[in-house]
PDB file of C-alpha atoms in Angstrom:
ATOM      1  CA  UNK D 186      75.203  99.660 110.983  1.00  0.00           C
ATOM      2  CA  UNK D 187      75.565 100.906 107.538  1.00  0.00           C
ATOM      3  CA  UNK D 188      74.357 104.395 108.910  1.00  0.00           C
ATOM      4  CA  UNK D 189      76.456 104.335 111.659  1.00  0.00           C
ATOM      5  CA  UNK D 190      79.896 103.842 109.546  1.00  0.00           C
ATOM      6  CA  UNK D 191      77.983 106.701 106.870  1.00  0.00           C
ATOM      7  CA  UNK D 192      77.874 108.926 109.586  1.00  0.00           C
ATOM      8  CA  UNK D 193      81.113 108.314 110.910  1.00  0.00           C
ATOM      9  CA  UNK D 194      82.758 108.924 107.382  1.00  0.00           C
ATOM     10  CA  UNK D 195      81.022 112.155 107.015  1.00  0.00           C
ATOM     11  CA  UNK D 196      81.763 113.469 110.398  1.00  0.00           C
ATOM     12  CA  UNK D 197      85.059 114.902 109.859  1.00  0.00           C
ATOM     13  CA  UNK D 198      86.083 113.727 106.125  1.00  0.00           C
ATOM     14  CA  UNK D 199      88.997 116.536 106.161  1.00  0.00           C
ATOM     15  CA  UNK D 200      90.197 115.193 109.710  1.00  0.00           C
ATOM     16  CA  UNK D 201      90.251 111.265 108.288  1.00  0.00           C
ATOM     17  CA  UNK D 202      92.326 112.908 104.914  1.00  0.00           C
ATOM     18  CA  UNK D 203      94.844 114.103 107.016  1.00  0.00           C
ATOM     19  CA  UNK D 204      95.000 111.851 109.619  1.00  0.00           C
ATOM     20  CA  UNK D 205      95.687 109.504 106.607  1.00  0.00           C
ATOM     21  CA  UNK D 206      98.214 111.562 104.750  1.00  0.00           C
ATOM     22  CA  UNK D 207     100.332 112.319 107.955  1.00  0.00           C
ATOM     23  CA  UNK D 208     100.082 108.337 109.013  1.00  0.00           C
ATOM     24  CA  UNK D 209     100.951 107.445 105.282  1.00  0.00           C
ATOM     25  CA  UNK D 210     104.729 109.668 105.585  1.00  0.00           C
ATOM     26  CA  UNK D 211     105.378 108.227 108.605  1.00  0.00           C
ATOM     27  CA  UNK D 212     104.713 104.712 106.990  1.00  0.00           C
ATOM     28  CA  UNK D 213     107.016 106.088 103.798  1.00  0.00           C
ATOM     29  CA  UNK D 214     109.539 107.069 106.244  1.00  0.00           C
ATOM     30  CA  UNK D 215     109.708 103.728 107.910  1.00  0.00           C
ATOM     31  CA  UNK D 216     109.667 101.824 104.636  1.00  0.00           C
ATOM     32  CA  UNK D 217     112.534 103.853 102.569  1.00  0.00           C
ATOM     33  CA  UNK D 218     114.445 105.005 105.591  1.00  0.00           C
ATOM     34  CA  UNK D 219     114.174 102.789 108.464  1.00  0.00           C
ATOM     35  CA  UNK D 220     113.858  99.385 106.308  1.00  0.00           C
ATOM     36  CA  UNK D 221     117.078 100.935 104.681  1.00  0.00           C
ATOM     37  CA  UNK D 222     119.126 100.535 108.116  1.00  0.00           C
ATOM     38  CA  UNK D 223     117.729  97.431 109.461  1.00  0.00           C
ATOM     39  CA  UNK D 224     116.948  95.488 106.281  1.00  0.00           C
ATOM     40  CA  UNK D 225     120.139  97.073 104.047  1.00  0.00           C
ATOM     41  CA  UNK D 226     117.465  98.573 101.764  1.00  0.00           C
ATOM     42  CA  UNK D 227     113.845  99.747 101.087  1.00  0.00           C
ATOM     43  CA  UNK D 228     110.897  98.010 101.530  1.00  0.00           C
ATOM     44  CA  UNK D 229     108.941  97.681  97.942  1.00  0.00           C
ATOM     45  CA  UNK D 230     104.833  97.509  98.506  1.00  0.00           C
ATOM     46  CA  UNK D 231     104.243  99.330  95.372  1.00  0.00           C
ATOM     47  CA  UNK D 232     106.543  96.272  93.558  1.00  0.00           C
ATOM     48  CA  UNK D 233     104.255  93.796  95.465  1.00  0.00           C
ATOM     49  CA  UNK D 234     101.102  95.321  94.664  1.00  0.00           C
ATOM     50  CA  UNK D 235     102.058  94.904  91.105  1.00  0.00           C
ATOM     51  CA  UNK D 236     103.046  91.455  91.199  1.00  0.00           C
ATOM     52  CA  UNK D 237      99.860  91.060  93.173  1.00  0.00           C
ATOM     53  CA  UNK D 238      97.844  92.401  90.286  1.00  0.00           C
ATOM     54  CA  UNK D 239     100.013  90.605  87.735  1.00  0.00           C
ATOM     55  CA  UNK D 240     101.318  94.082  86.382  1.00  0.00           C
ATOM     56  CA  UNK D 241     104.426  94.442  84.852  1.00  0.00           C
ATOM     57  CA  UNK D 242     107.620  95.900  86.437  1.00  0.00           C
ATOM     58  CA  UNK D 243     107.474  98.686  84.149  1.00  0.00           C
ATOM     59  CA  UNK D 244     103.791  99.847  85.641  1.00  0.00           C
ATOM     60  CA  UNK D 245     105.280 100.055  89.169  1.00  0.00           C
ATOM     61  CA  UNK D 246     104.243 104.037  89.291  1.00  0.00           C
ATOM     62  CA  UNK D 247     100.520 102.345  89.386  1.00  0.00           C
ATOM     63  CA  UNK D 248     101.791 100.202  92.753  1.00  0.00           C
ATOM     64  CA  UNK D 249     102.810 103.459  93.801  1.00  0.00           C
ATOM     65  CA  UNK D 250      99.385 105.188  93.101  1.00  0.00           C
ATOM     66  CA  UNK D 251      97.469 102.182  94.759  1.00  0.00           C
ATOM     67  CA  UNK D 252      99.562 102.024  98.078  1.00  0.00           C
ATOM     68  CA  UNK D 253      99.494 105.268  98.608  1.00  0.00           C
ATOM     69  CA  UNK D 254      95.496 105.928  97.756  1.00  0.00           C
ATOM     70  CA  UNK D 255      95.236 102.936 100.159  1.00  0.00           C
ATOM     71  CA  UNK D 256      96.864 104.549 102.897  1.00  0.00           C
ATOM     72  CA  UNK D 257      95.170 108.166 102.562  1.00  0.00           C
ATOM     73  CA  UNK D 258      91.504 106.893 101.431  1.00  0.00           C
ATOM     74  CA  UNK D 259      91.439 103.245 101.891  1.00  0.00           C
ATOM     75  CA  UNK D 260      92.725 102.800 105.107  1.00  0.00           C
ATOM     76  CA  UNK D 261      90.958 105.273 106.805  1.00  0.00           C
ATOM     77  CA  UNK D 262      87.371 104.226 105.481  1.00  0.00           C
ATOM     78  CA  UNK D 263      88.481 100.921 106.517  1.00  0.00           C
ATOM     79  CA  UNK D 264      89.429 101.771 109.984  1.00  0.00           C
ATOM     80  CA  UNK D 265      86.270 103.912 110.046  1.00  0.00           C
ATOM     81  CA  UNK D 266      84.660 100.138 109.645  1.00  0.00           C
ATOM     82  CA  UNK D 267      86.649  98.768 112.208  1.00  0.00           C
ATOM     83  CA  UNK D 268      86.053 101.395 114.873  1.00  0.00           C
ATOM     84  CA  UNK D 269      82.188 101.059 114.136  1.00  0.00           C
ATOM     85  CA  UNK D 270      81.902  97.326 114.220  1.00  0.00           C
ATOM     86  CA  UNK D 271      83.980  96.899 117.750  1.00  0.00           C
ATOM     87  CA  UNK D 272      82.721 100.289 119.148  1.00  0.00           C
ATOM     88  CA  UNK D 273      86.641 101.507 119.709  1.00  0.00           C
ATOM     89  CA  UNK D 274      87.143 104.890 120.227  1.00  0.00           C
ATOM     90  CA  UNK D 275      89.697 107.127 117.821  1.00  0.00           C
ATOM     91  CA  UNK D 276      93.005 107.258 119.695  1.00  0.00           C
ATOM     92  CA  UNK D 277      96.266 105.790 119.550  1.00  0.00           C
ATOM     93  CA  UNK D 278      95.467 102.124 120.978  1.00  0.00           C
ATOM     94  CA  UNK D 279      92.514 101.314 118.038  1.00  0.00           C
ATOM     95  CA  UNK D 280      95.406 102.933 115.605  1.00  0.00           C
ATOM     96  CA  UNK D 281      97.755 100.407 116.910  1.00  0.00           C
ATOM     97  CA  UNK D 282      95.095  97.682 116.831  1.00  0.00           C
ATOM     98  CA  UNK D 283      94.719  98.705 113.205  1.00  0.00           C
ATOM     99  CA  UNK D 284      97.894  98.760 111.907  1.00  0.00           C
ATOM    100  CA  UNK D 285      98.315  95.204 113.323  1.00  0.00           C
ATOM    101  CA  UNK D 286      95.180  94.107 111.087  1.00  0.00           C
ATOM    102  CA  UNK D 287      96.733  95.556 108.236  1.00  0.00           C
ATOM    103  CA  UNK D 288     100.185  93.725 108.798  1.00  0.00           C
ATOM    104  CA  UNK D 289      98.306  90.904 108.709  1.00  0.00           C
ATOM    105  CA  UNK D 290      96.104  91.672 105.606  1.00  0.00           C
ATOM    106  CA  UNK D 291      99.744  92.715 104.093  1.00  0.00           C
ATOM    107  CA  UNK D 292     101.496  89.361 105.482  1.00  0.00           C
ATOM    108  CA  UNK D 293      98.817  86.943 104.228  1.00  0.00           C
ATOM    109  CA  UNK D 294      96.322  88.031 101.465  1.00  0.00           C
ATOM    110  CA  UNK D 295      99.017  90.191  99.938  1.00  0.00           C
ATOM    111  CA  UNK D 296     101.596  88.054 100.058  1.00  0.00           C
ATOM    112  CA  UNK D 297      99.490  84.976  98.967  1.00  0.00           C
ATOM    113  CA  UNK D 298      98.079  87.325  95.719  1.00  0.00           C
ATOM    114  CA  UNK D 299     101.800  87.947  95.268  1.00  0.00           C
ATOM    115  CA  UNK D 300     103.224  84.245  95.295  1.00  0.00           C
ATOM    116  CA  UNK D 301     105.186  84.917  97.988  1.00  0.00           C
ATOM    117  CA  UNK D 302     106.047  83.440 101.416  1.00  0.00           C
ATOM    118  CA  UNK D 303     103.434  84.241 103.945  1.00  0.00           C
ATOM    119  CA  UNK D 304     104.533  87.194 106.325  1.00  0.00           C
ATOM    120  CA  UNK D 305     107.435  87.759 104.268  1.00  0.00           C
ATOM    121  CA  UNK D 306     109.210  84.505 104.857  1.00  0.00           C
ATOM    122  CA  UNK D 307     109.124  85.143 108.606  1.00  0.00           C
ATOM    123  CA  UNK D 308     112.310  87.223 108.612  1.00  0.00           C
ATOM    124  CA  UNK D 309     113.574  90.462 109.216  1.00  0.00           C
ATOM    125  CA  UNK D 310     111.087  92.153 106.709  1.00  0.00           C
ATOM    126  CA  UNK D 311     108.182  90.659 108.620  1.00  0.00           C
ATOM    127  CA  UNK D 312     109.529  92.302 111.609  1.00  0.00           C
ATOM    128  CA  UNK D 313     109.934  95.409 109.675  1.00  0.00           C
ATOM    129  CA  UNK D 314     106.847  95.519 108.174  1.00  0.00           C
ATOM    130  CA  UNK D 315     104.887  94.855 111.535  1.00  0.00           C
ATOM    131  CA  UNK D 316     106.471  98.005 113.017  1.00  0.00           C
ATOM    132  CA  UNK D 317     105.639 100.431 110.228  1.00  0.00           C
ATOM    133  CA  UNK D 318     102.209  98.961 110.051  1.00  0.00           C
ATOM    134  CA  UNK D 319     102.006  99.790 113.604  1.00  0.00           C
ATOM    135  CA  UNK D 320     103.397 103.191 113.178  1.00  0.00           C
ATOM    136  CA  UNK D 321     100.826 103.991 110.603  1.00  0.00           C
ATOM    137  CA  UNK D 322      98.008 102.862 112.700  1.00  0.00           C
ATOM    138  CA  UNK D 323      99.720 104.741 115.874  1.00  0.00           C
ATOM    139  CA  UNK D 324      99.992 107.869 114.018  1.00  0.00           C
ATOM    140  CA  UNK D 325      96.746 107.548 112.300  1.00  0.00           C
ATOM    141  CA  UNK D 326      94.733 106.681 115.305  1.00  0.00           C
ATOM    142  CA  UNK D 327      96.169 109.652 117.728  1.00  0.00           C
ATOM    143  CA  UNK D 328      95.899 112.443 114.801  1.00  0.00           C
ATOM    144  CA  UNK D 329      92.388 111.648 114.448  1.00  0.00           C
ATOM    145  CA  UNK D 330      91.651 110.771 118.044  1.00  0.00           C
ATOM    146  CA  UNK D 331      93.126 114.368 118.472  1.00  0.00           C
ATOM    147  CA  UNK D 332      90.777 115.727 115.983  1.00  0.00           C
ATOM    148  CA  UNK D 333      87.596 114.164 117.507  1.00  0.00           C
ATOM    149  CA  UNK D 334      88.766 115.234 121.139  1.00  0.00           C
ATOM    150  CA  UNK D 335      89.086 119.223 119.220  1.00  0.00           C
ATOM    151  CA  UNK D 336      85.663 118.936 118.134  1.00  0.00           C
ATOM    152  CA  UNK D 337      83.782 118.223 121.649  1.00  0.00           C
TER     153      UNK D 337
END
């Protein structure tokens, strides 16, 4: 299985990073723009990361770097591992499932690590986060799936 994961990661690393960048931009649009409309203000994943790591708010830039780094590099690697384990093909559906998994992790692991209520307190923020993570996953899987189809 490790060999298959390695092979998938090295098949087209540029497409993996490009899909990660595009999906991360979409995620940022949802967390900054759409959340302002729905929640009255932007979502602050960098602040949550800083809380989870016990970092002072003056180090918010570290949280930003980690959040964008996860979107561009970490989550794409996780997606490939998920894809190999499940046998799913790259595409919007597998991306949406991946986005849902990321949302579950954010709503549980990250929230607990930051000392916050599970699933953002089960309010509007929970739904906004779900939509943002589904948007990330759907776009990521779609871009990567299109890239894979073009290789054929």
